[in-house]
Coordinates of C-alpha atoms in Angstrom, one line a residue:
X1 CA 0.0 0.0 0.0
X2 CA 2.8 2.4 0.0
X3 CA 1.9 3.4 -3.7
X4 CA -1.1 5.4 -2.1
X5 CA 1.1 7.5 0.1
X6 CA 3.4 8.2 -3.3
X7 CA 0.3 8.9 -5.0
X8 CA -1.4 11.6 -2.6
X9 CA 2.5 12.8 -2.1
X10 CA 2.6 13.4 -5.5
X11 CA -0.4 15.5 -5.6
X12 CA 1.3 17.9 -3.7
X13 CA 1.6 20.9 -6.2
X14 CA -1.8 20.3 -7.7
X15 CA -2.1 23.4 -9.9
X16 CA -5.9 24.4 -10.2
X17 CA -7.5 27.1 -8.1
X18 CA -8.1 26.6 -4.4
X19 CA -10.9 27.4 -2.3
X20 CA -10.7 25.1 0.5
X21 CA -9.2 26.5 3.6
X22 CA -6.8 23.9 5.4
X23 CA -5.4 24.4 8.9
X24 CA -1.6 23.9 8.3
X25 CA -0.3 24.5 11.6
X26 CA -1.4 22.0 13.5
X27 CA -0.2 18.4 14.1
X28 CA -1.3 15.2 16.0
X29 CA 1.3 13.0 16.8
X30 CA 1.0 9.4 18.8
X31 CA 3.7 9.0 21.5
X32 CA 6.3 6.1 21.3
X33 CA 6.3 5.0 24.6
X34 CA 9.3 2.7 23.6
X35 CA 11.5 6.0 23.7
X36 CA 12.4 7.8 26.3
X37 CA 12.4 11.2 25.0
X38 CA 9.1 10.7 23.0
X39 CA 7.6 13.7 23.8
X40 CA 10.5 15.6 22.4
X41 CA 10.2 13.5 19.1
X42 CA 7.5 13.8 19.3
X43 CA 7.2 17.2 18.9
X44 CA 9.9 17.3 16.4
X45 CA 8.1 15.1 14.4
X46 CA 4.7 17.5 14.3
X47 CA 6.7 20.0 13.3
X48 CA 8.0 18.3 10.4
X49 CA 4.6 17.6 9.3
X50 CA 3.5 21.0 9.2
X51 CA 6.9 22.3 7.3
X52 CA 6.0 19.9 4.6
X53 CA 2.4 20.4 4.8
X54 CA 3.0 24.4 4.7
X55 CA 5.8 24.1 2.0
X56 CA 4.1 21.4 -0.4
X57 CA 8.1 20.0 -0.2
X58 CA 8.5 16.1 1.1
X59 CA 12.4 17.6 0.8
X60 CA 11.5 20.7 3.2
X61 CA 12.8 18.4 6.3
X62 CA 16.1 17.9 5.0
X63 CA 17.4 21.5 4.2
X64 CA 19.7 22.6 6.4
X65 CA 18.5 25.1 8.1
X66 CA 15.1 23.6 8.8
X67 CA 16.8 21.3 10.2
X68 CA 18.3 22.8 13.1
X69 CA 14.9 24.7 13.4
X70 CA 13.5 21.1 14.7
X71 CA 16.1 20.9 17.0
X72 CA 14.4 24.1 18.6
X73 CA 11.0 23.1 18.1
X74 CA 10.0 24.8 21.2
X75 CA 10.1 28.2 19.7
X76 CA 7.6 27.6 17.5
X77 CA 4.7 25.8 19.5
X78 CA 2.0 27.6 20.8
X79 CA -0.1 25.6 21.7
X80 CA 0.1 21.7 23.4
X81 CA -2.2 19.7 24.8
X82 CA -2.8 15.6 25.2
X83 CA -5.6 13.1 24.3
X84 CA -5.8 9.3 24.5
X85 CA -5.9 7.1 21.6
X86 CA -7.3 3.6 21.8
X87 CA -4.6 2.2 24.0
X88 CA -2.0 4.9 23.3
X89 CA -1.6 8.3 24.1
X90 CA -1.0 11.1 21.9
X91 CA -0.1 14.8 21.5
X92 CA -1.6 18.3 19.8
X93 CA 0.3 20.7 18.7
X94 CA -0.6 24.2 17.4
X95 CA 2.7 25.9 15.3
X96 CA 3.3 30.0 15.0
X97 CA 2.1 30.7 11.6
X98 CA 4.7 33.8 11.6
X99 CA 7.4 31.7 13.0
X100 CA 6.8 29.0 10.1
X101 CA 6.8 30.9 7.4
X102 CA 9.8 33.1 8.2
X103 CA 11.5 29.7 8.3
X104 CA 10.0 28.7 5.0
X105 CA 11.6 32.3 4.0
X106 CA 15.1 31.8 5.5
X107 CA 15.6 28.4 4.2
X108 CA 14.4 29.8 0.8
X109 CA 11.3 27.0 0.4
X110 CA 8.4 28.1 -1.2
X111 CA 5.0 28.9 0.9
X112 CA 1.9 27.0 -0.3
X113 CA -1.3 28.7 1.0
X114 CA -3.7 27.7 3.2
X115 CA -6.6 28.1 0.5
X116 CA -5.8 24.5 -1.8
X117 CA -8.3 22.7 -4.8
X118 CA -10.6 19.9 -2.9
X119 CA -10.3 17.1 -5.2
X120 CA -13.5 15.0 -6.1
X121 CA -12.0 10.9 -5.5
X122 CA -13.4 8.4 -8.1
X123 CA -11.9 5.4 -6.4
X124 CA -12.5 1.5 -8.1
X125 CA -11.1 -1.6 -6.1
X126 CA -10.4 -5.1 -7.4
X127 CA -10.3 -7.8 -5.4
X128 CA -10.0 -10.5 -8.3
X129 CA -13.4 -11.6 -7.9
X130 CA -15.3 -8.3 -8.5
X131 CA -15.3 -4.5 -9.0
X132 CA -16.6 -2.0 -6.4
X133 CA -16.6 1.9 -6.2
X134 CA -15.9 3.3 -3.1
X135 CA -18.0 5.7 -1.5
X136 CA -17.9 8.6 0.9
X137 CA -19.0 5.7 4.4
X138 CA -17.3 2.8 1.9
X139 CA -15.0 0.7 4.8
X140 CA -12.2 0.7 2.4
X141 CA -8.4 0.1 3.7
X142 CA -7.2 2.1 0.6
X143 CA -9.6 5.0 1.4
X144 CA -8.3 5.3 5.0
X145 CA -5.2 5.6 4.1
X146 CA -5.8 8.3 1.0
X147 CA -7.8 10.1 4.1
X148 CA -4.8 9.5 6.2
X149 CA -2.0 11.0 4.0
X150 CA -4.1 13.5 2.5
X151 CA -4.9 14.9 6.0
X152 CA -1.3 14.9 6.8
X153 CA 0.0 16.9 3.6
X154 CA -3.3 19.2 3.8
X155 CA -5.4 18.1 0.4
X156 CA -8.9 18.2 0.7
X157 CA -10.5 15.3 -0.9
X158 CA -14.1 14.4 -1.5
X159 CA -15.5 10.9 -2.4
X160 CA -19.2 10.4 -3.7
X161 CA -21.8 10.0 -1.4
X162 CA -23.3 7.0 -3.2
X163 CA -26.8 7.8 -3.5
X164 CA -29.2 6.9 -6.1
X165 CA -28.2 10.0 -8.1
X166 CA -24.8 8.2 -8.5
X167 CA -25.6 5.0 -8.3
X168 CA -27.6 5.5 -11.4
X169 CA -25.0 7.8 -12.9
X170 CA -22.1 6.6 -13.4
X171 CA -20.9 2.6 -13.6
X172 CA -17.9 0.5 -12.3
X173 CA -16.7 0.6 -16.1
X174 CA -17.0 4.1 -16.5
X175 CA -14.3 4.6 -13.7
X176 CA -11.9 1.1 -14.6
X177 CA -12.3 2.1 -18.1
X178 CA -11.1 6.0 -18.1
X179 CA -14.1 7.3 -19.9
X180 CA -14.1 11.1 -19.1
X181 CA -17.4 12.2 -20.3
X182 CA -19.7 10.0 -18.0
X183 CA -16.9 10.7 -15.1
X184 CA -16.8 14.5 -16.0
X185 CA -21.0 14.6 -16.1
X186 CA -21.2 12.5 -12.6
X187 CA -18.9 15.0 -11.0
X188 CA -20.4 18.2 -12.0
X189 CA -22.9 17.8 -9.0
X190 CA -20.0 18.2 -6.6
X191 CA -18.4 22.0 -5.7
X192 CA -14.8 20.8 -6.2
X193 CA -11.9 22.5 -8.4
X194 CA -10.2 18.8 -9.8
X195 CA -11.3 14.8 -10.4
X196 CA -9.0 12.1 -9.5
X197 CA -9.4 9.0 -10.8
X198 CA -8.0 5.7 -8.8
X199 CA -7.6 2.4 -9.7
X200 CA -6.8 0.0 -6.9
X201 CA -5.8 -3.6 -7.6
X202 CA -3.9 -5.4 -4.8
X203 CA -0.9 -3.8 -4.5
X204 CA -1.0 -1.7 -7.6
X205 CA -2.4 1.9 -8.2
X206 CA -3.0 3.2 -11.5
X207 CA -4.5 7.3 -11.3
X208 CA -5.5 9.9 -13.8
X209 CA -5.9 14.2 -12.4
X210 CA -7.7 16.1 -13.7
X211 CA -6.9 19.6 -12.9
X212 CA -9.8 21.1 -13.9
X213 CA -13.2 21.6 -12.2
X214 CA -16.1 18.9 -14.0
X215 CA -17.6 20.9 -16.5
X216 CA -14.2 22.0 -18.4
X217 CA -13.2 17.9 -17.9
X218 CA -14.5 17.0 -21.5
X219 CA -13.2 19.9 -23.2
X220 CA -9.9 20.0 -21.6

């Protein structure tokens, strides 16, 4: 399943217009209780989210600079605060905004704006013996994790709510096959700025963007 992490990660610079607003500096990170400084790498390791999350850069945590910045993670928290999680326990974080992106500005990373595309998800899973699209309450392994890593790098994604309207108006083959005009005529219905398309097959991923909002699918 890594192949869905390097597909969201590669989404990264989607380049449509944005209108959702994401919160980019704040971070949840699960404790390692096998560590004994895990709240300090802890800590560290929110704030590498959010540098990559505010820069749009998986790289962002290796330039030099940011990375003594992590080693004085303390100046740029604002806010902490603790929750449990199933049988662990785990730490918020809230990062200066100001502090962040006069870091982005030193280390000479570019800034990606809070405001980013929401991306409609058309997501089709094999499991050999049939074809399913997932929907928005679909218990779907895959779809977690999208969910998961699209949460982390701070892309809003939507998935179909699966009712009759879709149901009836689009079809397993429409998605598998790539057909754009019944995917780019289901979609319209939805207030989103791009359409992914996903394929999931085992361990394989095959995906199409498009970075254009439904009705300029066909055309474009």
């Amino acid at each position: 399943m890594r192949n869905l992490a390097l597909l969201l990660l590669g989404l990264i610079s989607v380049p449509v217009m944005a209108q959702t607003n994401v919160d980019l500096y704040r971070s949840e990170v699960v404790l390692d209780q096998e560590l004994n400084n895990a709240d300090a790498a802890a800590r560290k390791e929110g704030m590498k989210e959010v540098i990559v999350r505010a820069s749009g850069d998986r790289a962002a945590v290796d330039n030099e600079i940011v990375k003594k910045a992590l080693n004085q993670h303390s100046q740029y928290i604002t806010q902490i605060s603790y929750r449990d999680v199933e049988q662990s326990r785990a730490i918020q974080m809230g990062f200066s905004a100001p502090h962040i992106r006069s870091l982005l500005t030193q280390a000479q990373l570019p800034f990606w704006p809070s405001q980013r595309a929401n991306l409609l998800v058309w997501l089709v899973e094999d499991n050999q013996a049939n074809r399913n699209i997932v929907w928005e309450h679909t218990d779907s392994p895959v779809l977690k994790q999208m969910r998961e890593q699209a949460a982390v790098r701070g892309l809003p994604l939507t998935l179909p709510i699966g009712d009759f309207d879709d149901i009836t108006g689009i079809a397993v083959s429409d998605i598998w096959g790539g057909f754009i005009d019944p995917v780019a005529a289901a979609s319209q219905r939805y207030p989103v700025e791009g359409v992914l398309v996903v394929r999931a097959s085992q361990n394989t991923v095959r995906w199409t963007l498009y970075d254009h909002s439904p009705n300029e699918m066909a055309s474009s």
